[in-house]
Amino acid sequence: MKKKPNSKIIYSLDPCMVTPAESIQIIAAGIYGAALFFTILTFQRSKRLDQISLATEVMHELRDLDRELAKIPSESQNNDVKGEVHSRMLNTVDWLSFLVNEKMVTDKRLVARMKPIVVRYYEDLVQNNVPLDEKKVMPYQDLEKLYRKIKK
């Protein structure tokens, strides 16, 4: 190619030379890559916080139910009231078990902290307080499934 004497366009045969347009594209790609990286980190943190929030709500509910149960006198006429509280406790622990079984709560440390709680409530409520005829048609499949998985 012929060059004009006053031309500002430079033609180079050197493949390592980067034009200004290419350098802008490289910088933009770096910025997009960094933005994607921080988006992924933010998403992971948000997911973990959501899991902690779910677990916290369930634990608050269980604590409130424990307090309610402690306020009920131990007389035999209050067995119906106790049965209602036990049922609500089982529903709450079953919900927690569902969250763990369906991988909505996957944080290993969080699940490890929940395991003894699930075992305690299962053994206290199901094995000690549910009559035999109700155990045959146990409506708490998620609780049963998680309990068996923990005991393996």
PDB file of C-alpha atoms in Angstrom:
ATOM      1  CA  MET A   1       0.000   0.000   0.000  1.00  0.00           C
ATOM      2  CA  LYS A   2       1.085   3.460  -0.686  1.00  0.00           C
ATOM      3  CA  LYS A   3       1.096   6.025   2.015  1.00  0.00           C
ATOM      4  CA  LYS A   4       0.135   9.531   1.457  1.00  0.00           C
ATOM      5  CA  PRO A   5       2.800  11.840   2.738  1.00  0.00           C
ATOM      6  CA  ASN A   6       0.578  13.679   5.272  1.00  0.00           C
ATOM      7  CA  SER A   7      -1.649  10.748   6.267  1.00  0.00           C
ATOM      8  CA  LYS A   8      -2.297  10.141   9.958  1.00  0.00           C
ATOM      9  CA  ILE A   9      -3.423   6.533   9.458  1.00  0.00           C
ATOM     10  CA  ILE A  10      -0.754   4.066  10.378  1.00  0.00           C
ATOM     11  CA  TYR A  11      -0.805   0.639   8.836  1.00  0.00           C
ATOM     12  CA  SER A  12       1.189  -1.878  10.727  1.00  0.00           C
ATOM     13  CA  LEU A  13       1.963  -5.461   9.989  1.00  0.00           C
ATOM     14  CA  ASP A  14       2.717  -6.079  13.678  1.00  0.00           C
ATOM     15  CA  PRO A  15      -0.130  -8.319  15.078  1.00  0.00           C
ATOM     16  CA  CYS A  16       0.624  -7.278  18.696  1.00  0.00           C
ATOM     17  CA  MET A  17      -0.257  -3.688  18.134  1.00  0.00           C
ATOM     18  CA  VAL A  18      -3.635  -2.793  19.653  1.00  0.00           C
ATOM     19  CA  THR A  19      -5.736  -0.073  18.174  1.00  0.00           C
ATOM     20  CA  PRO A  20      -7.597   2.379  20.416  1.00  0.00           C
ATOM     21  CA  ALA A  21     -10.941   0.742  19.571  1.00  0.00           C
ATOM     22  CA  GLU A  22      -9.631  -2.673  20.598  1.00  0.00           C
ATOM     23  CA  SER A  23      -8.210  -1.341  23.857  1.00  0.00           C
ATOM     24  CA  ILE A  24     -11.606   0.169  24.715  1.00  0.00           C
ATOM     25  CA  GLN A  25     -13.240  -3.208  24.058  1.00  0.00           C
ATOM     26  CA  ILE A  26     -10.691  -4.941  26.280  1.00  0.00           C
ATOM     27  CA  ILE A  27     -11.287  -2.467  29.100  1.00  0.00           C
ATOM     28  CA  ALA A  28     -15.078  -2.818  28.722  1.00  0.00           C
ATOM     29  CA  ALA A  29     -14.793  -6.622  28.806  1.00  0.00           C
ATOM     30  CA  GLY A  30     -12.732  -6.379  32.008  1.00  0.00           C
ATOM     31  CA  ILE A  31     -15.329  -4.110  33.593  1.00  0.00           C
ATOM     32  CA  TYR A  32     -18.165  -6.463  32.589  1.00  0.00           C
ATOM     33  CA  GLY A  33     -16.226  -9.430  33.954  1.00  0.00           C
ATOM     34  CA  ALA A  34     -15.667  -7.685  37.286  1.00  0.00           C
ATOM     35  CA  ALA A  35     -19.340  -6.670  37.437  1.00  0.00           C
ATOM     36  CA  LEU A  36     -20.403 -10.267  36.774  1.00  0.00           C
ATOM     37  CA  PHE A  37     -18.057 -11.528  39.492  1.00  0.00           C
ATOM     38  CA  PHE A  38     -19.482  -9.107  42.084  1.00  0.00           C
ATOM     39  CA  THR A  39     -23.033  -9.910  40.985  1.00  0.00           C
ATOM     40  CA  ILE A  40     -22.404 -13.602  41.624  1.00  0.00           C
ATOM     41  CA  LEU A  41     -20.902 -12.842  45.050  1.00  0.00           C
ATOM     42  CA  THR A  42     -23.875 -10.649  45.932  1.00  0.00           C
ATOM     43  CA  PHE A  43     -26.332 -13.314  44.791  1.00  0.00           C
ATOM     44  CA  GLN A  44     -24.606 -15.975  46.903  1.00  0.00           C
ATOM     45  CA  ARG A  45     -24.603 -13.720  49.954  1.00  0.00           C
ATOM     46  CA  SER A  46     -28.269 -12.860  49.407  1.00  0.00           C
ATOM     47  CA  LYS A  47     -29.148 -16.552  49.099  1.00  0.00           C
ATOM     48  CA  ARG A  48     -27.348 -17.336  52.350  1.00  0.00           C
ATOM     49  CA  LEU A  49     -29.056 -14.466  54.155  1.00  0.00           C
ATOM     50  CA  ASP A  50     -32.433 -15.703  52.911  1.00  0.00           C
ATOM     51  CA  GLN A  51     -31.671 -19.159  54.296  1.00  0.00           C
ATOM     52  CA  ILE A  52     -30.673 -17.700  57.659  1.00  0.00           C
ATOM     53  CA  SER A  53     -33.835 -15.605  57.690  1.00  0.00           C
ATOM     54  CA  LEU A  54     -36.034 -18.652  56.995  1.00  0.00           C
ATOM     55  CA  ALA A  55     -34.335 -20.672  59.713  1.00  0.00           C
ATOM     56  CA  THR A  56     -34.549 -17.790  62.171  1.00  0.00           C
ATOM     57  CA  GLU A  57     -38.297 -17.419  61.637  1.00  0.00           C
ATOM     58  CA  VAL A  58     -38.839 -21.126  62.274  1.00  0.00           C
ATOM     59  CA  MET A  59     -36.659 -21.074  65.376  1.00  0.00           C
ATOM     60  CA  HIS A  60     -38.520 -18.039  66.769  1.00  0.00           C
ATOM     61  CA  GLU A  61     -41.810 -19.846  66.193  1.00  0.00           C
ATOM     62  CA  LEU A  62     -40.525 -22.951  68.012  1.00  0.00           C
ATOM     63  CA  ARG A  63     -39.253 -20.843  70.904  1.00  0.00           C
ATOM     64  CA  ASP A  64     -42.631 -19.113  71.191  1.00  0.00           C
ATOM     65  CA  LEU A  65     -44.419 -22.466  71.148  1.00  0.00           C
ATOM     66  CA  ASP A  66     -42.064 -23.801  73.841  1.00  0.00           C
ATOM     67  CA  ARG A  67     -42.902 -20.789  75.989  1.00  0.00           C
ATOM     68  CA  GLU A  68     -46.618 -21.288  75.376  1.00  0.00           C
ATOM     69  CA  LEU A  69     -46.328 -24.955  76.335  1.00  0.00           C
ATOM     70  CA  ALA A  70     -44.426 -24.066  79.521  1.00  0.00           C
ATOM     71  CA  LYS A  71     -47.254 -21.734  80.613  1.00  0.00           C
ATOM     72  CA  ILE A  72     -49.848 -24.523  80.418  1.00  0.00           C
ATOM     73  CA  PRO A  73     -50.391 -26.213  83.806  1.00  0.00           C
ATOM     74  CA  SER A  74     -49.638 -29.934  83.842  1.00  0.00           C
ATOM     75  CA  GLU A  75     -53.151 -30.953  84.909  1.00  0.00           C
ATOM     76  CA  SER A  76     -55.002 -33.575  82.873  1.00  0.00           C
ATOM     77  CA  GLN A  77     -57.789 -31.160  81.848  1.00  0.00           C
ATOM     78  CA  ASN A  78     -55.232 -29.226  79.775  1.00  0.00           C
ATOM     79  CA  ASN A  79     -54.311 -32.173  77.554  1.00  0.00           C
ATOM     80  CA  ASP A  80     -56.343 -30.771  74.652  1.00  0.00           C
ATOM     81  CA  VAL A  81     -54.513 -27.452  74.841  1.00  0.00           C
ATOM     82  CA  LYS A  82     -51.173 -29.250  75.062  1.00  0.00           C
ATOM     83  CA  GLY A  83     -52.156 -31.390  72.099  1.00  0.00           C
ATOM     84  CA  GLU A  84     -52.818 -28.256  70.046  1.00  0.00           C
ATOM     85  CA  VAL A  85     -49.430 -26.806  70.948  1.00  0.00           C
ATOM     86  CA  HIS A  86     -47.727 -30.136  70.175  1.00  0.00           C
ATOM     87  CA  SER A  87     -49.479 -30.208  66.814  1.00  0.00           C
ATOM     88  CA  ARG A  88     -48.325 -26.672  66.019  1.00  0.00           C
ATOM     89  CA  MET A  89     -44.788 -27.611  67.058  1.00  0.00           C
ATOM     90  CA  LEU A  90     -44.848 -30.654  64.802  1.00  0.00           C
ATOM     91  CA  ASN A  91     -46.122 -28.525  61.918  1.00  0.00           C
ATOM     92  CA  THR A  92     -43.331 -26.019  62.474  1.00  0.00           C
ATOM     93  CA  VAL A  93     -40.613 -28.687  62.673  1.00  0.00           C
ATOM     94  CA  ASP A  94     -42.146 -30.376  59.623  1.00  0.00           C
ATOM     95  CA  TRP A  95     -41.904 -27.053  57.757  1.00  0.00           C
ATOM     96  CA  LEU A  96     -38.246 -26.762  58.784  1.00  0.00           C
ATOM     97  CA  SER A  97     -37.687 -30.319  57.575  1.00  0.00           C
ATOM     98  CA  PHE A  98     -39.370 -29.480  54.273  1.00  0.00           C
ATOM     99  CA  LEU A  99     -37.035 -26.512  53.798  1.00  0.00           C
ATOM    100  CA  VAL A 100     -34.009 -28.734  54.387  1.00  0.00           C
ATOM    101  CA  ASN A 101     -35.304 -31.683  52.324  1.00  0.00           C
ATOM    102  CA  GLU A 102     -36.172 -29.484  49.339  1.00  0.00           C
ATOM    103  CA  LYS A 103     -32.753 -27.795  49.483  1.00  0.00           C
ATOM    104  CA  MET A 104     -34.180 -24.361  50.269  1.00  0.00           C
ATOM    105  CA  VAL A 105     -31.821 -24.317  53.219  1.00  0.00           C
ATOM    106  CA  THR A 106     -28.495 -25.710  52.020  1.00  0.00           C
ATOM    107  CA  ASP A 107     -25.915 -23.978  54.191  1.00  0.00           C
ATOM    108  CA  LYS A 108     -24.047 -26.865  55.820  1.00  0.00           C
ATOM    109  CA  ARG A 109     -23.350 -25.093  59.092  1.00  0.00           C
ATOM    110  CA  LEU A 110     -26.960 -24.010  59.397  1.00  0.00           C
ATOM    111  CA  VAL A 111     -28.266 -27.510  58.656  1.00  0.00           C
ATOM    112  CA  ALA A 112     -25.774 -28.988  61.134  1.00  0.00           C
ATOM    113  CA  ARG A 113     -27.157 -26.704  63.849  1.00  0.00           C
ATOM    114  CA  MET A 114     -30.731 -27.717  62.990  1.00  0.00           C
ATOM    115  CA  LYS A 115     -30.171 -31.475  63.072  1.00  0.00           C
ATOM    116  CA  PRO A 116     -30.109 -31.872  66.886  1.00  0.00           C
ATOM    117  CA  ILE A 117     -33.194 -29.662  67.147  1.00  0.00           C
ATOM    118  CA  VAL A 118     -35.103 -31.795  64.636  1.00  0.00           C
ATOM    119  CA  VAL A 119     -34.051 -34.980  66.435  1.00  0.00           C
ATOM    120  CA  ARG A 120     -35.071 -33.595  69.836  1.00  0.00           C
ATOM    121  CA  TYR A 121     -38.490 -32.437  68.681  1.00  0.00           C
ATOM    122  CA  TYR A 122     -39.110 -35.640  66.739  1.00  0.00           C
ATOM    123  CA  GLU A 123     -38.208 -37.864  69.664  1.00  0.00           C
ATOM    124  CA  ASP A 124     -40.030 -35.710  72.247  1.00  0.00           C
ATOM    125  CA  LEU A 125     -43.183 -35.052  70.259  1.00  0.00           C
ATOM    126  CA  VAL A 126     -43.663 -37.963  67.864  1.00  0.00           C
ATOM    127  CA  GLN A 127     -42.245 -40.889  69.766  1.00  0.00           C
ATOM    128  CA  ASN A 128     -43.547 -39.809  73.186  1.00  0.00           C
ATOM    129  CA  ASN A 129     -46.754 -37.876  72.536  1.00  0.00           C
ATOM    130  CA  VAL A 130     -48.386 -39.151  69.346  1.00  0.00           C
ATOM    131  CA  PRO A 131     -50.718 -42.127  69.904  1.00  0.00           C
ATOM    132  CA  LEU A 132     -49.971 -45.346  68.000  1.00  0.00           C
ATOM    133  CA  ASP A 133     -52.979 -45.081  65.674  1.00  0.00           C
ATOM    134  CA  GLU A 134     -51.864 -41.599  64.566  1.00  0.00           C
ATOM    135  CA  LYS A 135     -48.276 -42.798  63.966  1.00  0.00           C
ATOM    136  CA  LYS A 136     -49.584 -45.170  61.280  1.00  0.00           C
ATOM    137  CA  VAL A 137     -50.934 -42.236  59.269  1.00  0.00           C
ATOM    138  CA  MET A 138     -48.207 -39.762  60.121  1.00  0.00           C
ATOM    139  CA  PRO A 139     -48.927 -36.511  58.270  1.00  0.00           C
ATOM    140  CA  TYR A 140     -45.384 -35.271  58.856  1.00  0.00           C
ATOM    141  CA  GLN A 141     -43.553 -37.011  56.010  1.00  0.00           C
ATOM    142  CA  ASP A 142     -40.833 -34.374  55.678  1.00  0.00           C
ATOM    143  CA  LEU A 143     -40.040 -34.578  59.378  1.00  0.00           C
ATOM    144  CA  GLU A 144     -39.927 -38.369  59.200  1.00  0.00           C
ATOM    145  CA  LYS A 145     -37.710 -38.271  56.092  1.00  0.00           C
ATOM    146  CA  LEU A 146     -35.222 -35.809  57.619  1.00  0.00           C
ATOM    147  CA  TYR A 147     -35.157 -37.694  60.925  1.00  0.00           C
ATOM    148  CA  ARG A 148     -34.311 -40.952  59.154  1.00  0.00           C
ATOM    149  CA  LYS A 149     -31.624 -39.214  57.090  1.00  0.00           C
ATOM    150  CA  ILE A 150     -30.061 -37.730  60.235  1.00  0.00           C
ATOM    151  CA  LYS A 151     -30.098 -41.064  62.073  1.00  0.00           C
ATOM    152  CA  LYS A 152     -28.267 -42.900  59.253  1.00  0.00           C
TER     153      LYS A 152
END
